[in-house]
mmCIF file of C-alpha atoms in Angstrom:
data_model
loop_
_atom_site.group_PDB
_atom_site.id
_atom_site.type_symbol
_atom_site.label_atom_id
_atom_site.label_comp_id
_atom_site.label_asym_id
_atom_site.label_seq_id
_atom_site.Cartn_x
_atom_site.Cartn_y
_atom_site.Cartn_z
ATOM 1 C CA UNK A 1 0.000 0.000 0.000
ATOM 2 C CA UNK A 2 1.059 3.341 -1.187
ATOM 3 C CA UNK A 3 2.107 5.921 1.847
ATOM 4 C CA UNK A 4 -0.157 8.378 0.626
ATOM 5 C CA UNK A 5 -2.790 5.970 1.204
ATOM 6 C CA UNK A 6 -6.164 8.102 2.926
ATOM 7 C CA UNK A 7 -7.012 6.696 6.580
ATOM 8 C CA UNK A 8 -10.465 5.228 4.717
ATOM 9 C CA UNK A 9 -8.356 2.866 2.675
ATOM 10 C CA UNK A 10 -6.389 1.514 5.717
ATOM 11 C CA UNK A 11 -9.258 1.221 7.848
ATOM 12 C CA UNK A 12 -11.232 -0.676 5.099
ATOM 13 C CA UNK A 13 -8.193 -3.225 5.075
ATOM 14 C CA UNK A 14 -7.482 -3.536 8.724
ATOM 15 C CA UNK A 15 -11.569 -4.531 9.314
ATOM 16 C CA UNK A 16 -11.439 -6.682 5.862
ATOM 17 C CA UNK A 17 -8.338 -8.593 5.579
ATOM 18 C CA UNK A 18 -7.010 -8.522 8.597
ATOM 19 C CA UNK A 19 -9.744 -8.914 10.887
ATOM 20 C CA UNK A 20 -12.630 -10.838 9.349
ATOM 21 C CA UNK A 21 -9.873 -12.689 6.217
ATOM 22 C CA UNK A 22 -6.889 -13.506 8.435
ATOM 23 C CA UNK A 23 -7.529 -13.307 12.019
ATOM 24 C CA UNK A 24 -11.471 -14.160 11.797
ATOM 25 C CA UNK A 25 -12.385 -12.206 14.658
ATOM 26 C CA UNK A 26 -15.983 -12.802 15.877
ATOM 27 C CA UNK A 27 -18.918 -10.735 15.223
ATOM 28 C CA UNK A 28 -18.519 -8.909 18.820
ATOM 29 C CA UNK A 29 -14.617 -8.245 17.667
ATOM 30 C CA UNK A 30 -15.749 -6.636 14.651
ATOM 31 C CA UNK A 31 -18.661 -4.689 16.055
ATOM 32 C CA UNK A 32 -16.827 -2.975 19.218
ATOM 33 C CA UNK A 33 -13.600 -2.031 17.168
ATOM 34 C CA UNK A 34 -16.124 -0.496 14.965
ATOM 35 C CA UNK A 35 -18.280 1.537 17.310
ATOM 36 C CA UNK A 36 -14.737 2.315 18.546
ATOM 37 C CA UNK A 37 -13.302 3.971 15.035
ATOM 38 C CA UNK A 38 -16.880 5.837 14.459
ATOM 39 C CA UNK A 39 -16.454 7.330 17.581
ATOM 40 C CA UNK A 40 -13.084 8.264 16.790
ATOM 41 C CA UNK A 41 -14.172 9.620 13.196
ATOM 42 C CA UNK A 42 -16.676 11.436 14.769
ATOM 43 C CA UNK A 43 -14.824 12.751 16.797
ATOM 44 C CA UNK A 44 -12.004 13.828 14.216
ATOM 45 C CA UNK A 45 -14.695 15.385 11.906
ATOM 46 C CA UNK A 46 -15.137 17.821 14.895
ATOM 47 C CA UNK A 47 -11.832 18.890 15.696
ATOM 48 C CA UNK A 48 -10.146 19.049 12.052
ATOM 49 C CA UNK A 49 -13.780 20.213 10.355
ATOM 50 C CA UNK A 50 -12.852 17.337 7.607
ATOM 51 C CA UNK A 51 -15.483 14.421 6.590
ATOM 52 C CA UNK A 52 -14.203 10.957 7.977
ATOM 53 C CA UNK A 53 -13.367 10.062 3.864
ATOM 54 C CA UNK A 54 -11.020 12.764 3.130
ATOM 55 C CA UNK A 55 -8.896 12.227 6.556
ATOM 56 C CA UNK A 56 -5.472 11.386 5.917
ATOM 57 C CA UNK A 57 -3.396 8.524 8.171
ATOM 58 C CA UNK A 58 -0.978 11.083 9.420
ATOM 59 C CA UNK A 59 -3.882 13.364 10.622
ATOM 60 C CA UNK A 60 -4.777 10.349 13.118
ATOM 61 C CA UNK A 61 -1.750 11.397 15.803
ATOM 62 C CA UNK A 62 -0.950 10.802 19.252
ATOM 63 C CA UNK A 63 -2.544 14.018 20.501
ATOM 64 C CA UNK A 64 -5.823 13.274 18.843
ATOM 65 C CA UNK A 65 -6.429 10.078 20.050
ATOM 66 C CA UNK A 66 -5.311 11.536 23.594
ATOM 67 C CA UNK A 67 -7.876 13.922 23.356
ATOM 68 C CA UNK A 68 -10.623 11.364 21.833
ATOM 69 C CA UNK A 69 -9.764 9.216 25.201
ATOM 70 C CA UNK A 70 -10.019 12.304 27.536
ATOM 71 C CA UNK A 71 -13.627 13.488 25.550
ATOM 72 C CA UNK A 72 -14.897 9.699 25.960
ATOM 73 C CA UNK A 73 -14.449 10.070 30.054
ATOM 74 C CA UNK A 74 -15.020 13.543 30.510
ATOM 75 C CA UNK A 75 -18.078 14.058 27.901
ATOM 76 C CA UNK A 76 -19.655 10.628 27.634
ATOM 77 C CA UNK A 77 -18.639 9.977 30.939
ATOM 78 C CA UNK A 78 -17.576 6.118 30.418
ATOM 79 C CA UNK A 79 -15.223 4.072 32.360
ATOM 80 C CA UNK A 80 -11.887 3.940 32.856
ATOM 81 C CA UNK A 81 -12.008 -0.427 31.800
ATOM 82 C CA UNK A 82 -14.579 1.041 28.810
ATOM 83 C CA UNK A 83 -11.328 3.551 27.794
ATOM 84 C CA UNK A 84 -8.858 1.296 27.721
ATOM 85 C CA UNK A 85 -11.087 -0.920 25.783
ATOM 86 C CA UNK A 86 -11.130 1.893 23.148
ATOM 87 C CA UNK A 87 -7.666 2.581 23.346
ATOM 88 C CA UNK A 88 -7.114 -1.697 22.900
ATOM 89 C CA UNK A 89 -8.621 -1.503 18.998
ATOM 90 C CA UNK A 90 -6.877 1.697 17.932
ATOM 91 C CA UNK A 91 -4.107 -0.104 19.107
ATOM 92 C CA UNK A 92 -4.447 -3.002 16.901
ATOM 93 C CA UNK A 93 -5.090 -0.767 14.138
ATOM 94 C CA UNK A 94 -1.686 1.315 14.593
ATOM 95 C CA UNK A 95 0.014 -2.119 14.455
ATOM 96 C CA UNK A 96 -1.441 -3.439 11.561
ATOM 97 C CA UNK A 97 -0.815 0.500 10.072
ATOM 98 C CA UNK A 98 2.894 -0.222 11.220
ATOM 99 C CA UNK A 99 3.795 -2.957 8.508
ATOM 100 C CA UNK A 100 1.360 -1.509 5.800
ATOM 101 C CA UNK A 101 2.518 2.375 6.177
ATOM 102 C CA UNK A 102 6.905 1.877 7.620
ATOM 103 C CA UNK A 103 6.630 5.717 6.564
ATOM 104 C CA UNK A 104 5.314 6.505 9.606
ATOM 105 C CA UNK A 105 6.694 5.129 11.667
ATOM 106 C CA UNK A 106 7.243 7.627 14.163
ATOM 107 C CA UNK A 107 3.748 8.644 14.806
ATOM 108 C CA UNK A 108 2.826 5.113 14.943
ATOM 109 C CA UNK A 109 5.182 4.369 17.678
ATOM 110 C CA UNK A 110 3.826 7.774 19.512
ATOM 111 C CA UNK A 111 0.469 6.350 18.931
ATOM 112 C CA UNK A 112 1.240 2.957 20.671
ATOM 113 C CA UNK A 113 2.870 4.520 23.369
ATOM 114 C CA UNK A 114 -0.273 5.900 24.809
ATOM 115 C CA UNK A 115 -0.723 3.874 28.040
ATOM 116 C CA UNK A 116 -4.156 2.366 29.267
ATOM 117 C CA UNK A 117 -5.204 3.668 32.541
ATOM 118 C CA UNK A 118 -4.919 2.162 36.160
ATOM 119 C CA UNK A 119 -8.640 1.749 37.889
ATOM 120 C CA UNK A 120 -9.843 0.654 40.938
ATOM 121 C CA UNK A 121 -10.715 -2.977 41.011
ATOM 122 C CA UNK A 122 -14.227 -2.864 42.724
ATOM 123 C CA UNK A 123 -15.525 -6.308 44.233
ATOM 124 C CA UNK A 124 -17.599 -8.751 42.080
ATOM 125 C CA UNK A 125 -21.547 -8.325 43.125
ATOM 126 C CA UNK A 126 -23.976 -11.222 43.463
ATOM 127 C CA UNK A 127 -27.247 -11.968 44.814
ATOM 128 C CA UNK A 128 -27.328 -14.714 47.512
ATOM 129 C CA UNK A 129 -29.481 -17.347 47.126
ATOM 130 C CA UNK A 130 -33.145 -15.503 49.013
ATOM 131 C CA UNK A 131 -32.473 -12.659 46.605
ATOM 132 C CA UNK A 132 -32.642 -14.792 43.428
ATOM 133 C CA UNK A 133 -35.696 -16.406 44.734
ATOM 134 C CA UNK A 134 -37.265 -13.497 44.472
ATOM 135 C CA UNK A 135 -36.188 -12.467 41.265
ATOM 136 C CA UNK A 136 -37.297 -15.724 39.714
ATOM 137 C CA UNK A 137 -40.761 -14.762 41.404
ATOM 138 C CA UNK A 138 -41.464 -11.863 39.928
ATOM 139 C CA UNK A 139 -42.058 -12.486 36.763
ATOM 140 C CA UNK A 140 -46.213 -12.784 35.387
ATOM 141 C CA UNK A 141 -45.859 -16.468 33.960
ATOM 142 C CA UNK A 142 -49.703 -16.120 33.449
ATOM 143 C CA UNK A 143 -48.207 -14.039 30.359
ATOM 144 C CA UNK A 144 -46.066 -15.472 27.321
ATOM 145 C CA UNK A 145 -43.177 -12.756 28.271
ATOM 146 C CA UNK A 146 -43.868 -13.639 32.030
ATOM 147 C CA UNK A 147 -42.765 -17.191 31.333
ATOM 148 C CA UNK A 148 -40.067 -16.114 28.556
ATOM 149 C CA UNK A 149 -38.290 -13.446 30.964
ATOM 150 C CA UNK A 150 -38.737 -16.572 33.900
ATOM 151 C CA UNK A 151 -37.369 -19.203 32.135
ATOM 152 C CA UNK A 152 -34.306 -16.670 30.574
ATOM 153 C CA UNK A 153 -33.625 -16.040 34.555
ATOM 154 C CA UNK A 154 -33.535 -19.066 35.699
ATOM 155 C CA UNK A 155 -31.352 -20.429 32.827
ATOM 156 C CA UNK A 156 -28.580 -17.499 33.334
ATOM 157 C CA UNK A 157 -28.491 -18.090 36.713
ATOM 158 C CA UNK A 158 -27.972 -21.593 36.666
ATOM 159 C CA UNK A 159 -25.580 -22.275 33.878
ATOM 160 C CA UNK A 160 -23.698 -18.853 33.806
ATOM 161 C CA UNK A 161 -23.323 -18.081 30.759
ATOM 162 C CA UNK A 162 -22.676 -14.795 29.742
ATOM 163 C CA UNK A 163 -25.328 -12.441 27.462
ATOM 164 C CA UNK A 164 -24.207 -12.714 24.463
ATOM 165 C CA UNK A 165 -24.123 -16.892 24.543
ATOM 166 C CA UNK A 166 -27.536 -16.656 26.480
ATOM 167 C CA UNK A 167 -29.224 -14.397 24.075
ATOM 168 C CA UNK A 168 -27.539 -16.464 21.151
ATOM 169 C CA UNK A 169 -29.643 -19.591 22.261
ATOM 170 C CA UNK A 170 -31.161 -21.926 19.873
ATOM 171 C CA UNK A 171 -33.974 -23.878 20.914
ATOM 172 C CA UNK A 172 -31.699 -27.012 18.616
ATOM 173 C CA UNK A 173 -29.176 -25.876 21.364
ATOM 174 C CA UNK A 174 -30.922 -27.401 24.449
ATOM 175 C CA UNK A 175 -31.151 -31.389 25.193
ATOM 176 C CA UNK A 176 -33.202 -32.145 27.335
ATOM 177 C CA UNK A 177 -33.095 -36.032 27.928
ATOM 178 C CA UNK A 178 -30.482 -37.892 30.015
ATOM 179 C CA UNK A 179 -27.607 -35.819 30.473
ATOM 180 C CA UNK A 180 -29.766 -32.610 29.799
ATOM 181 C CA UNK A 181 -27.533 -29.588 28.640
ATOM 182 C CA UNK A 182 -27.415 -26.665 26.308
ATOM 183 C CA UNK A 183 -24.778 -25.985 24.271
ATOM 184 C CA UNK A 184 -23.308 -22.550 23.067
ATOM 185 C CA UNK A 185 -20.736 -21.564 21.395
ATOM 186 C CA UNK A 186 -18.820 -18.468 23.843
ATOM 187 C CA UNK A 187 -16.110 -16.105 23.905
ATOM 188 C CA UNK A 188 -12.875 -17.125 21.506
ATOM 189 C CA UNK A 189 -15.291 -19.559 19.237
ATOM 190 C CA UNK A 190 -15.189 -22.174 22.258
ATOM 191 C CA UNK A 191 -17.704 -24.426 21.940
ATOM 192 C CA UNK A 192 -18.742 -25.569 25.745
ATOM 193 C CA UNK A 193 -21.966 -27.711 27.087
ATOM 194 C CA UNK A 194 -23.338 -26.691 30.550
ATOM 195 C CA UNK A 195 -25.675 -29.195 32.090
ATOM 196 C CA UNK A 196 -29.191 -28.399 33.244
ATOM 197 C CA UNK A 197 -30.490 -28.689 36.897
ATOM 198 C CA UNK A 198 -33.810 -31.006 37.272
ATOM 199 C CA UNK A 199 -35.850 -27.704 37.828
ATOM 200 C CA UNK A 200 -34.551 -25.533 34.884
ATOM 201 C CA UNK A 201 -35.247 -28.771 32.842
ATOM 202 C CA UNK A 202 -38.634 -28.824 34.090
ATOM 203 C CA UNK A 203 -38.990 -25.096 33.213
ATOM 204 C CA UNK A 204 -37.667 -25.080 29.468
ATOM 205 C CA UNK A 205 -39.293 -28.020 28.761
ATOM 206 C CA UNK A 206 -42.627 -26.309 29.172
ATOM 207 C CA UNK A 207 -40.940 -23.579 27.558
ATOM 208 C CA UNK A 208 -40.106 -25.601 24.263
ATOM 209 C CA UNK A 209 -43.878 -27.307 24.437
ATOM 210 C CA UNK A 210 -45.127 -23.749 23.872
ATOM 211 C CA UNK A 211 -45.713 -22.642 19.662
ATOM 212 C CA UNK A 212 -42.894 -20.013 19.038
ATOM 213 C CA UNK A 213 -43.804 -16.721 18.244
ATOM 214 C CA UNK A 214 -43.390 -15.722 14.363
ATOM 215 C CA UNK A 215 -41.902 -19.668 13.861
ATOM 216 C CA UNK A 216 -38.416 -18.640 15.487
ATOM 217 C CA UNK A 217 -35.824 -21.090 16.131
ATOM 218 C CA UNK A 218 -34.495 -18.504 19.136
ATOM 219 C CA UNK A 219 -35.170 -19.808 22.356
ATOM 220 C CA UNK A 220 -35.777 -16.539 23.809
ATOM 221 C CA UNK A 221 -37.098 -14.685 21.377
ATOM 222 C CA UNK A 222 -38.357 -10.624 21.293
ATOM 223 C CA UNK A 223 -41.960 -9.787 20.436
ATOM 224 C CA UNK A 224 -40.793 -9.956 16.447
ATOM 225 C CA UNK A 225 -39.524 -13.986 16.888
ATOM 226 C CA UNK A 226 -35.392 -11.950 16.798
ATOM 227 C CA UNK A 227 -33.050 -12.193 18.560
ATOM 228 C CA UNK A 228 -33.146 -10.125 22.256
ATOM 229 C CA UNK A 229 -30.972 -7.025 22.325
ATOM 230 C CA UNK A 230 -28.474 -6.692 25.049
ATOM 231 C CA UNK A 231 -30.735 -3.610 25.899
ATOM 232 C CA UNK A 232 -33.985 -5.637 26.010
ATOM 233 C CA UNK A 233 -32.483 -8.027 28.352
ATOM 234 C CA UNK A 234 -31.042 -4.824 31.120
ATOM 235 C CA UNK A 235 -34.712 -3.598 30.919
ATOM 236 C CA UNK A 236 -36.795 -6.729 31.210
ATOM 237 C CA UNK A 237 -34.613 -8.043 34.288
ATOM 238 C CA UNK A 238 -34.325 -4.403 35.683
ATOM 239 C CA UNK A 239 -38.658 -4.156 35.626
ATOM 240 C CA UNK A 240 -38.326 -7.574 37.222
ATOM 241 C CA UNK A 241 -36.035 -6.365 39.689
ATOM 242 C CA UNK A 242 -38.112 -3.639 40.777
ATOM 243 C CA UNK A 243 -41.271 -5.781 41.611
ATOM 244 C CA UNK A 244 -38.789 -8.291 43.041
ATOM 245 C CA UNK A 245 -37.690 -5.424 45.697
ATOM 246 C CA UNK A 246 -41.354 -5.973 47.484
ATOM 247 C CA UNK A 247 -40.094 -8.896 49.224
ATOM 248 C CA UNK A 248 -36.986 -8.978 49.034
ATOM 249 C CA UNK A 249 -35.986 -5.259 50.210
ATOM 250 C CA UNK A 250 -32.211 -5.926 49.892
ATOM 251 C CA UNK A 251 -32.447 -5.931 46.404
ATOM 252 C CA UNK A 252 -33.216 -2.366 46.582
ATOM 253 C CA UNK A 253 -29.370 -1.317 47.763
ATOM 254 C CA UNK A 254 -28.004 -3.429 44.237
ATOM 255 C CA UNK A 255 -27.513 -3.160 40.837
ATOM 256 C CA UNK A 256 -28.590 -5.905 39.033
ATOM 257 C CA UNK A 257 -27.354 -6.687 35.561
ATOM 258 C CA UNK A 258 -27.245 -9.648 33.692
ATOM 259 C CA UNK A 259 -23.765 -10.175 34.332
ATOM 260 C CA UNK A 260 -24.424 -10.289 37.935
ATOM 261 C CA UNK A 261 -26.471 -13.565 36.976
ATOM 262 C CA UNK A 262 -23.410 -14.958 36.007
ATOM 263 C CA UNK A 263 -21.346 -13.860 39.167
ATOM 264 C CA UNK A 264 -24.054 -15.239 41.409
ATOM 265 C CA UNK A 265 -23.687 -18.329 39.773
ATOM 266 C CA UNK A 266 -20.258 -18.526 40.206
ATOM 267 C CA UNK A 267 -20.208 -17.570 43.841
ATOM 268 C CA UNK A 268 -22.678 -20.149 44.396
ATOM 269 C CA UNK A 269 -20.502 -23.077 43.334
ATOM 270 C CA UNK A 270 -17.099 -21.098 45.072
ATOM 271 C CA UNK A 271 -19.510 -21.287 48.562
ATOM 272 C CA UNK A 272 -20.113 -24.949 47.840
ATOM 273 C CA UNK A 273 -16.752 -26.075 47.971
ATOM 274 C CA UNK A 274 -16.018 -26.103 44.040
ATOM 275 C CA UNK A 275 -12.254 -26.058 43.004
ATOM 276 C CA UNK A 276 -11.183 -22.587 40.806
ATOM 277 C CA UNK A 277 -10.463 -25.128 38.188
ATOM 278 C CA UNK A 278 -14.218 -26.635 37.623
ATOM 279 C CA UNK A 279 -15.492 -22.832 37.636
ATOM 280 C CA UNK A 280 -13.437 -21.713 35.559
ATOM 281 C CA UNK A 281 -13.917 -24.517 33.084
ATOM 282 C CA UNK A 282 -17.860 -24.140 33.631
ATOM 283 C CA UNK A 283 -17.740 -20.206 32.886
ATOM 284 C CA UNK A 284 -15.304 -20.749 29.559
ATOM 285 C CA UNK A 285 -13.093 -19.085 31.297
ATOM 286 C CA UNK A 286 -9.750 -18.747 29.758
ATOM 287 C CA UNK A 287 -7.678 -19.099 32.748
ATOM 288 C CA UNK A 288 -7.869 -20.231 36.132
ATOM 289 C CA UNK A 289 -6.851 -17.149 37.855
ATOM 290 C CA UNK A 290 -9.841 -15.123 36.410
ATOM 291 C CA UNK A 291 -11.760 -16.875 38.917
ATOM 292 C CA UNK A 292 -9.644 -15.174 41.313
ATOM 293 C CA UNK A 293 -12.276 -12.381 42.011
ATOM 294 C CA UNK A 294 -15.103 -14.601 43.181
ATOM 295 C CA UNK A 295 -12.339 -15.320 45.930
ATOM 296 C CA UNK A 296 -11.831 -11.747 46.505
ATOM 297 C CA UNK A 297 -15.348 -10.990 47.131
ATOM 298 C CA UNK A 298 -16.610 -13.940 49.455
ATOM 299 C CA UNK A 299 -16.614 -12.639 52.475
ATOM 300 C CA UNK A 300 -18.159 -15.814 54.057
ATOM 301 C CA UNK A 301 -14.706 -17.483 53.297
ATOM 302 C CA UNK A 302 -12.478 -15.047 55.073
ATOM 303 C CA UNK A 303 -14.522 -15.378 57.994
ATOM 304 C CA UNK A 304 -14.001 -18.851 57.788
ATOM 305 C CA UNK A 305 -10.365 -18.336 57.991
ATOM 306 C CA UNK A 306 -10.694 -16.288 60.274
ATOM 307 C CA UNK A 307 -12.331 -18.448 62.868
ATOM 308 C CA UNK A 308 -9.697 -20.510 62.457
ATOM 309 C CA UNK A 309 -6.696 -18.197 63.735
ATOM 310 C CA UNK A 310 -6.270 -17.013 67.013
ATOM 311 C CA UNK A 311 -6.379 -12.878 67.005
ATOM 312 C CA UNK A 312 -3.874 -10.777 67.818
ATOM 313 C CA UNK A 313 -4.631 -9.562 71.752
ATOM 314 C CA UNK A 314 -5.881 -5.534 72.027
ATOM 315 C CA UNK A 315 -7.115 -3.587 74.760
ATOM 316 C CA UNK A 316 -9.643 -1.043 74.708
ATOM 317 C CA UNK A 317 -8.499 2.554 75.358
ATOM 318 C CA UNK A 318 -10.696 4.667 77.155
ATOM 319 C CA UNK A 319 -10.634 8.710 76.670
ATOM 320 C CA UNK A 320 -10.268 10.260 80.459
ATOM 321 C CA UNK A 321 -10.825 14.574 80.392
ATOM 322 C CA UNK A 322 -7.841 16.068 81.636
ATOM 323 C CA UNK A 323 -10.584 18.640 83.120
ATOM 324 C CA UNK A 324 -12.823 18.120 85.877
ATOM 325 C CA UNK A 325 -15.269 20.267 84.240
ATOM 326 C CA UNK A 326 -14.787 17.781 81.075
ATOM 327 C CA UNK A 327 -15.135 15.196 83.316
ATOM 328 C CA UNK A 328 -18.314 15.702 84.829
ATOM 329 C CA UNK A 329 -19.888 16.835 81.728
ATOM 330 C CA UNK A 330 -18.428 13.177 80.336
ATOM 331 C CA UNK A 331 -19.942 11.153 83.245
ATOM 332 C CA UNK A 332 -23.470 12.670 82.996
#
C-alpha cells in the first residue's frame, strides 16, 4: 500500500483482511472495534472540520487520540475499563498500520505509546441465594413474556453463561433427555456444554412445548420472533427487579445486571466447595486465575479463615478529660 494511502483505505483493510480474512475475529470483535473507530471519526470530523473520507493517516496522531480518550471520560462519561477498551482496537489498528505504512513510523510508535489507565478494582456483586428467589418470582408467567423473561432467569443463573451466549440460544441448542444440557458456542469460538439442573429442565421443557412466536428457532425470542438485544435483556430483568424489591428489600441497595447472573452463579458453586479449576472450566473461562475475584469478594470465606486463627490480643483505650469540668460533663 502506497504511503499516501487516505485513513479510509487503511481502515477498510485492517476490518477486511485482517480482521474478518486472516484473524477471523468474531462478530462482537468486529462490532466494538467499529463503534470504537466511528467514535473516533466522529470525533475527528469535529476537531479538524474534515469528513471521515477525506482524513489522511498522518492526521490520526498521538494528541488526537489523547484527546478522543479524555472526551470519551469527561463528555460521555464512560469508564476507565470502557477507555482502555477503546484505546485496545486503535491499538491493533496502529500495528497493523505499522507494517502496511513503515513511513510513519514515528507517529505510529507515539500512537502505541499511549498507556491504558490504572482503575480501581471494585468487588464482584452477586445476589445470595433468598435474593434470586425473588427475582425468579417476579415475573407474570400467566403471560407469554412472564414465562419467557422466567425461564431466561432461571437459565442465566444456573448455567452462567454470559449475554451474548444466552441471548444467542437456539432452541436445537438445548437437550433435554439424560444428560440434559445446552450448548453454546462463547467467547474465543469455544464451543462448551453446561448441564441443566432437574428444575430448569422442568422449566424449558414447558418452555419448548409452547408454539414459538413468528416460527423462530431462538429460544428466547423478542416480540418480532429476533433475537433479544443486550438492551432488552437490562430492561426486562431491571422491571423484574423492581417488583422483586417488594419482598426482598435488599435488592433495593443493588444493581442488578445480567452479568451479575453470572457472578451469582459462580459464587454459588465457590460457597459450595467447588475447586477454581471446575469454575473456571464451567464459565469458559480462559484461565484459572480469572476466577480469582469470586475469591476476593466472598466474604463468608475469610470469615471462615478467620475463625480458624487465634487474634492478635488488644485492649480497649478509654478517653479520660484532663478537666474536671470535662469530666463531669463526660460522666453525665
Amino acid at each position: 500500500m502506497r504511503s499516501s494511502a487516505t485513513l479510509a483505505g487503511l481502515l477498510e483493510s485492517f476490518f477486511t483482511q485482517r480482521l474478518m480474512n486472516q484473524r477471523q475475529a468474531s462478530p462482537h470483535t468486529i462490532s466494538s472495534y467499529r463503534d470504537t473507530f466511528r467514535l473516533l471519526l466522529q470525533f475527528a470530523r469535529q476537531r479538524l472540520h474534515k469528513s471521515p473520507a477525506r482524513l489522511e493517516f498522518e492526521e490520526i496522531d498521538a494528541p488526537l487520540v489523547a484527546a478522543f480518550l479524555n472526551d470519551l471520560e469527561k463528555g460521555r462519561g464512560i469508564s476507565v475499563r470502557s477507555r482502555n477498551l477503546r484505546l485496545t482496537a486503535i491499538r491493533s489498528f496502529f500495528q497493523y498500520a505499522a507494517y502496511e505504512e513503515p513511513s510513519h513510523a514515528a507517529q505510529i510508535q507515539r500512537v502505541l505509546a499511549i498507556p491504558g489507565k490504572r482503575h480501581t478494582r471494585a468487588l464482584v456483586h452477586f445476589l445470595s441465594r433468598p435474593e434470586i428467589d425473588a427475582l425468579l418470582a417476579a415475573p407474570d408467567q400467566h403471560t407469554w413474556f412472564g414465562r419467557r423473561d422466567h425461564a431466561l432467569i432461571l437459565v442465566a443463573v444456573q448455567t452462567g453463561l454470559r449475554l451474548s451466549e444466552l441471548t444467542g440460544l437456539q432452541r436445537h441448542d438445548v437437550a433435554l433427555g439424560t444428560g440434559a444440557h445446552v450448548r453454546c458456542v462463547g467467547k474465543g469460538r469455544k464451543e462448551r456444554c453446561t448441564p441443566l439442573a432437574r428444575t430448569t429442565v422442568a422449566v424449558l421443557t414447558a418452555w419448548l412445548h409452547e408454539p414459538p412466536k413468528h416460527r423462530t428457532e431462538m429460544l428466547f425470542p423478542n416480540a418480532a420472533g429476533g433475537r433479544l438485544s443486550s438492551d432488552s435483556v437490562a430492561d426486562l430483568l431491571a422491571k423484574h427487579v423492581t417488583l422483586a424489591c417488594k419482598s426482598c428489600p435488599s435488592l433495593q441497595k443493588k444493581h442488578v445486571t445480567p452479568h451479575v447472573l453470572r457472578h451469582s452463579m459462580a459464587m454459588g458453586l465457590l460457597q459450595a466447595g467447588v475447586d477454581r479449576a471446575v469454575i473456571a472450566l464451567w464459565l469458559g473461562h480462559e484461565s484459572v486465575e480469572t476466577t480469582q475475584i469470586y475469591l476476593e469478594a466472598n466474604l463468608a470465606m475469610k470469615e471462615e479463615i478467620m475463625a480458624k486463627t487465634k487474634p492478635p490480643d488488644g485492649k480497649p483505650g478509654r478517653y479520660r478529660p484532663g478537666d474536671e469540668l470535662l469530666a463531669f460533663l463526660q460522666n453525665l
